[in-house]
Amino acid sequence: MSSYSIAIYAVHRGGAACLQWTRVEVPRPSIHALVGRRIREQRKARRLTQGQLASAAAIDTSHLSRIENNRTQIGLNALERIADALGLPVAELFRGIPPRKPADHGLDRAVSSILRDAPPRKRGMILRVLKSIVRGD
């Protein structure tokens, strides 16, 4: 997940307004959603309708619509046919998609180990400190 700081609401304290900020976890779009968007962008840039591109790629128009709108997962054969119909290498449909950050399982294990080994009365405090650090308090 990606994390973004966004303003949620204004709070009036003693006649002065201040903004409250919070960190909200926003799920990253799936690779299928991102590729579907990229296909739509490339199709529109070429002024093609879904029907025209679907016909050139030898797929159903409804299937292309589902791909572009992330209602189905695109298969490799369809991906290759769509790229060919657009006159693009397949890799071009992945351009601009940021790489995912690899999970740091070692860090996850270290934090879990600290929590597991801590006395029960200190676990809550440790979690509050970690949350405070993550929120930037």
PDB file of C-alpha atoms in Angstrom:
ATOM      1  CA  MET A   1       0.000   0.000   0.000  1.00  0.00           C
ATOM      2  CA  SER A   2       1.010   3.557  -0.573  1.00  0.00           C
ATOM      3  CA  SER A   3       0.660   6.096   2.152  1.00  0.00           C
ATOM      4  CA  TYR A   4      -0.386   9.686   1.593  1.00  0.00           C
ATOM      5  CA  SER A   5      -0.789  12.621   3.978  1.00  0.00           C
ATOM      6  CA  ILE A   6      -3.993  14.474   3.262  1.00  0.00           C
ATOM      7  CA  ALA A   7      -5.877  17.259   5.001  1.00  0.00           C
ATOM      8  CA  ILE A   8      -9.040  15.892   6.531  1.00  0.00           C
ATOM      9  CA  TYR A   9     -10.725  18.881   8.203  1.00  0.00           C
ATOM     10  CA  ALA A  10     -10.129  22.254   9.851  1.00  0.00           C
ATOM     11  CA  VAL A  11     -10.325  22.585  13.621  1.00  0.00           C
ATOM     12  CA  HIS A  12     -11.038  25.878  15.364  1.00  0.00           C
ATOM     13  CA  ARG A  13      -9.103  26.346  18.584  1.00  0.00           C
ATOM     14  CA  GLY A  14      -9.363  29.598  20.471  1.00  0.00           C
ATOM     15  CA  GLY A  15     -10.581  31.412  17.372  1.00  0.00           C
ATOM     16  CA  ALA A  16      -7.653  30.187  15.241  1.00  0.00           C
ATOM     17  CA  ALA A  17      -8.100  27.583  12.557  1.00  0.00           C
ATOM     18  CA  CYS A  18      -5.579  24.834  12.080  1.00  0.00           C
ATOM     19  CA  LEU A  19      -5.577  21.928   9.680  1.00  0.00           C
ATOM     20  CA  GLN A  20      -5.580  18.392  10.979  1.00  0.00           C
ATOM     21  CA  TRP A  21      -3.515  15.980   8.886  1.00  0.00           C
ATOM     22  CA  THR A  22      -3.721  12.253   8.889  1.00  0.00           C
ATOM     23  CA  ARG A  23      -1.929   9.492   7.035  1.00  0.00           C
ATOM     24  CA  VAL A  24      -4.250   7.323   5.013  1.00  0.00           C
ATOM     25  CA  GLU A  25      -3.271   3.986   3.509  1.00  0.00           C
ATOM     26  CA  VAL A  26      -4.365   3.875  -0.117  1.00  0.00           C
ATOM     27  CA  PRO A  27      -4.179   0.567  -1.969  1.00  0.00           C
ATOM     28  CA  ARG A  28      -1.970   0.695  -5.024  1.00  0.00           C
ATOM     29  CA  PRO A  29      -3.824  -0.164  -8.238  1.00  0.00           C
ATOM     30  CA  SER A  30      -3.153  -3.676  -9.515  1.00  0.00           C
ATOM     31  CA  ILE A  31      -0.803  -4.209 -12.434  1.00  0.00           C
ATOM     32  CA  HIS A  32      -3.879  -5.199 -14.471  1.00  0.00           C
ATOM     33  CA  ALA A  33      -5.570  -1.861 -13.721  1.00  0.00           C
ATOM     34  CA  LEU A  34      -2.429   0.073 -14.669  1.00  0.00           C
ATOM     35  CA  VAL A  35      -1.913  -1.850 -17.926  1.00  0.00           C
ATOM     36  CA  GLY A  36      -5.615  -1.472 -18.767  1.00  0.00           C
ATOM     37  CA  ARG A  37      -5.321   2.294 -18.295  1.00  0.00           C
ATOM     38  CA  ARG A  38      -2.208   2.351 -20.458  1.00  0.00           C
ATOM     39  CA  ILE A  39      -4.003   0.439 -23.231  1.00  0.00           C
ATOM     40  CA  ARG A  40      -6.880   2.943 -23.118  1.00  0.00           C
ATOM     41  CA  GLU A  41      -4.435   5.892 -23.251  1.00  0.00           C
ATOM     42  CA  GLN A  42      -2.606   4.413 -26.244  1.00  0.00           C
ATOM     43  CA  ARG A  43      -5.880   3.558 -28.019  1.00  0.00           C
ATOM     44  CA  LYS A  44      -7.236   7.080 -27.534  1.00  0.00           C
ATOM     45  CA  ALA A  45      -3.927   8.648 -28.606  1.00  0.00           C
ATOM     46  CA  ARG A  46      -4.380   6.804 -31.906  1.00  0.00           C
ATOM     47  CA  ARG A  47      -8.041   7.882 -32.103  1.00  0.00           C
ATOM     48  CA  LEU A  48      -9.240   4.287 -32.198  1.00  0.00           C
ATOM     49  CA  THR A  49     -12.559   3.091 -30.837  1.00  0.00           C
ATOM     50  CA  GLN A  50     -12.673   0.010 -28.656  1.00  0.00           C
ATOM     51  CA  GLY A  51     -14.326  -1.804 -31.563  1.00  0.00           C
ATOM     52  CA  GLN A  52     -11.539  -0.874 -33.979  1.00  0.00           C
ATOM     53  CA  LEU A  53      -8.767  -1.944 -31.606  1.00  0.00           C
ATOM     54  CA  ALA A  54     -10.590  -5.124 -30.605  1.00  0.00           C
ATOM     55  CA  SER A  55     -11.077  -6.060 -34.258  1.00  0.00           C
ATOM     56  CA  ALA A  56      -7.403  -5.410 -35.074  1.00  0.00           C
ATOM     57  CA  ALA A  57      -6.350  -7.478 -32.041  1.00  0.00           C
ATOM     58  CA  ALA A  58      -8.845 -10.274 -32.815  1.00  0.00           C
ATOM     59  CA  ILE A  59     -10.576 -10.042 -29.428  1.00  0.00           C
ATOM     60  CA  ASP A  60     -14.152  -9.212 -28.459  1.00  0.00           C
ATOM     61  CA  THR A  61     -14.962  -5.547 -27.888  1.00  0.00           C
ATOM     62  CA  SER A  62     -16.519  -6.466 -24.538  1.00  0.00           C
ATOM     63  CA  HIS A  63     -13.281  -8.203 -23.506  1.00  0.00           C
ATOM     64  CA  LEU A  64     -11.245  -5.101 -24.392  1.00  0.00           C
ATOM     65  CA  SER A  65     -13.684  -2.969 -22.394  1.00  0.00           C
ATOM     66  CA  ARG A  66     -13.288  -5.259 -19.371  1.00  0.00           C
ATOM     67  CA  ILE A  67      -9.475  -5.069 -19.699  1.00  0.00           C
ATOM     68  CA  GLU A  68      -9.476  -1.267 -19.914  1.00  0.00           C
ATOM     69  CA  ASN A  69     -11.847  -0.977 -16.942  1.00  0.00           C
ATOM     70  CA  ASN A  70     -10.033  -3.544 -14.766  1.00  0.00           C
ATOM     71  CA  ARG A  71     -12.961  -5.942 -14.709  1.00  0.00           C
ATOM     72  CA  THR A  72     -10.827  -8.848 -15.938  1.00  0.00           C
ATOM     73  CA  GLN A  73      -7.183  -9.812 -15.928  1.00  0.00           C
ATOM     74  CA  ILE A  74      -5.445  -9.599 -19.280  1.00  0.00           C
ATOM     75  CA  GLY A  75      -3.786 -12.760 -20.562  1.00  0.00           C
ATOM     76  CA  LEU A  76      -0.409 -12.767 -22.256  1.00  0.00           C
ATOM     77  CA  ASN A  77      -1.861 -13.671 -25.670  1.00  0.00           C
ATOM     78  CA  ALA A  78      -4.362 -10.802 -25.559  1.00  0.00           C
ATOM     79  CA  LEU A  79      -1.655  -8.442 -24.285  1.00  0.00           C
ATOM     80  CA  GLU A  80       0.588  -9.335 -27.214  1.00  0.00           C
ATOM     81  CA  ARG A  81      -2.231  -9.003 -29.782  1.00  0.00           C
ATOM     82  CA  ILE A  82      -3.291  -5.612 -28.373  1.00  0.00           C
ATOM     83  CA  ALA A  83       0.302  -4.332 -28.373  1.00  0.00           C
ATOM     84  CA  ASP A  84       0.731  -5.501 -31.991  1.00  0.00           C
ATOM     85  CA  ALA A  85      -2.548  -3.829 -33.006  1.00  0.00           C
ATOM     86  CA  LEU A  86      -1.338  -0.590 -31.393  1.00  0.00           C
ATOM     87  CA  GLY A  87       2.040  -0.936 -33.144  1.00  0.00           C
ATOM     88  CA  LEU A  88       3.873  -1.094 -29.827  1.00  0.00           C
ATOM     89  CA  PRO A  89       6.236  -3.504 -28.138  1.00  0.00           C
ATOM     90  CA  VAL A  90       4.563  -5.182 -25.156  1.00  0.00           C
ATOM     91  CA  ALA A  91       7.035  -3.439 -22.820  1.00  0.00           C
ATOM     92  CA  GLU A  92       5.602  -0.059 -23.844  1.00  0.00           C
ATOM     93  CA  LEU A  93       2.316  -0.974 -22.136  1.00  0.00           C
ATOM     94  CA  PHE A  94       4.246  -1.195 -18.856  1.00  0.00           C
ATOM     95  CA  ARG A  95       6.052   2.151 -19.290  1.00  0.00           C
ATOM     96  CA  GLY A  96       5.503   4.552 -16.412  1.00  0.00           C
ATOM     97  CA  ILE A  97       4.368   1.863 -13.990  1.00  0.00           C
ATOM     98  CA  PRO A  98       6.524   2.318 -10.884  1.00  0.00           C
ATOM     99  CA  PRO A  99       8.161  -0.821  -9.517  1.00  0.00           C
ATOM    100  CA  ARG A 100       6.782  -2.207  -6.299  1.00  0.00           C
ATOM    101  CA  LYS A 101       8.956  -1.864  -3.249  1.00  0.00           C
ATOM    102  CA  PRO A 102      10.154  -5.268  -2.101  1.00  0.00           C
ATOM    103  CA  ALA A 103       8.899  -6.334   1.297  1.00  0.00           C
ATOM    104  CA  ASP A 104      11.499  -6.134   4.032  1.00  0.00           C
ATOM    105  CA  HIS A 105      10.774  -9.456   5.690  1.00  0.00           C
ATOM    106  CA  GLY A 106      13.894  -9.168   7.848  1.00  0.00           C
ATOM    107  CA  LEU A 107      12.576  -5.954   9.374  1.00  0.00           C
ATOM    108  CA  ASP A 108       9.124  -7.496   9.830  1.00  0.00           C
ATOM    109  CA  ARG A 109      10.686 -10.416  11.702  1.00  0.00           C
ATOM    110  CA  ALA A 110      12.788  -8.077  13.862  1.00  0.00           C
ATOM    111  CA  VAL A 111       9.753  -6.006  14.907  1.00  0.00           C
ATOM    112  CA  SER A 112       7.729  -9.173  15.544  1.00  0.00           C
ATOM    113  CA  SER A 113      10.569 -10.561  17.645  1.00  0.00           C
ATOM    114  CA  ILE A 114      10.761  -7.391  19.741  1.00  0.00           C
ATOM    115  CA  LEU A 115       7.012  -7.473  20.373  1.00  0.00           C
ATOM    116  CA  ARG A 116       7.033 -11.188  21.113  1.00  0.00           C
ATOM    117  CA  ASP A 117       9.909 -10.867  23.600  1.00  0.00           C
ATOM    118  CA  ALA A 118       8.555  -7.753  25.350  1.00  0.00           C
ATOM    119  CA  PRO A 119       6.673  -8.136  28.617  1.00  0.00           C
ATOM    120  CA  PRO A 120       2.904  -7.952  28.010  1.00  0.00           C
ATOM    121  CA  ARG A 121       2.590  -4.646  29.895  1.00  0.00           C
ATOM    122  CA  LYS A 122       5.079  -2.968  27.505  1.00  0.00           C
ATOM    123  CA  ARG A 123       3.641  -4.244  24.208  1.00  0.00           C
ATOM    124  CA  GLY A 124       0.958  -1.550  24.065  1.00  0.00           C
ATOM    125  CA  MET A 125       3.536   1.156  24.698  1.00  0.00           C
ATOM    126  CA  ILE A 126       5.801  -0.231  21.953  1.00  0.00           C
ATOM    127  CA  LEU A 127       2.911  -0.240  19.482  1.00  0.00           C
ATOM    128  CA  ARG A 128       1.957   3.345  20.383  1.00  0.00           C
ATOM    129  CA  VAL A 129       5.562   4.487  19.855  1.00  0.00           C
ATOM    130  CA  LEU A 130       5.764   2.703  16.482  1.00  0.00           C
ATOM    131  CA  LYS A 131       2.443   4.198  15.344  1.00  0.00           C
ATOM    132  CA  SER A 132       3.597   7.644  16.465  1.00  0.00           C
ATOM    133  CA  ILE A 133       6.814   7.288  14.465  1.00  0.00           C
ATOM    134  CA  VAL A 134       4.935   6.137  11.357  1.00  0.00           C
ATOM    135  CA  ARG A 135       2.417   8.991  11.654  1.00  0.00           C
ATOM    136  CA  GLY A 136       5.213  11.503  12.172  1.00  0.00           C
ATOM    137  CA  ASP A 137       3.913  12.724  15.547  1.00  0.00           C
TER     138      ASP A 137
END
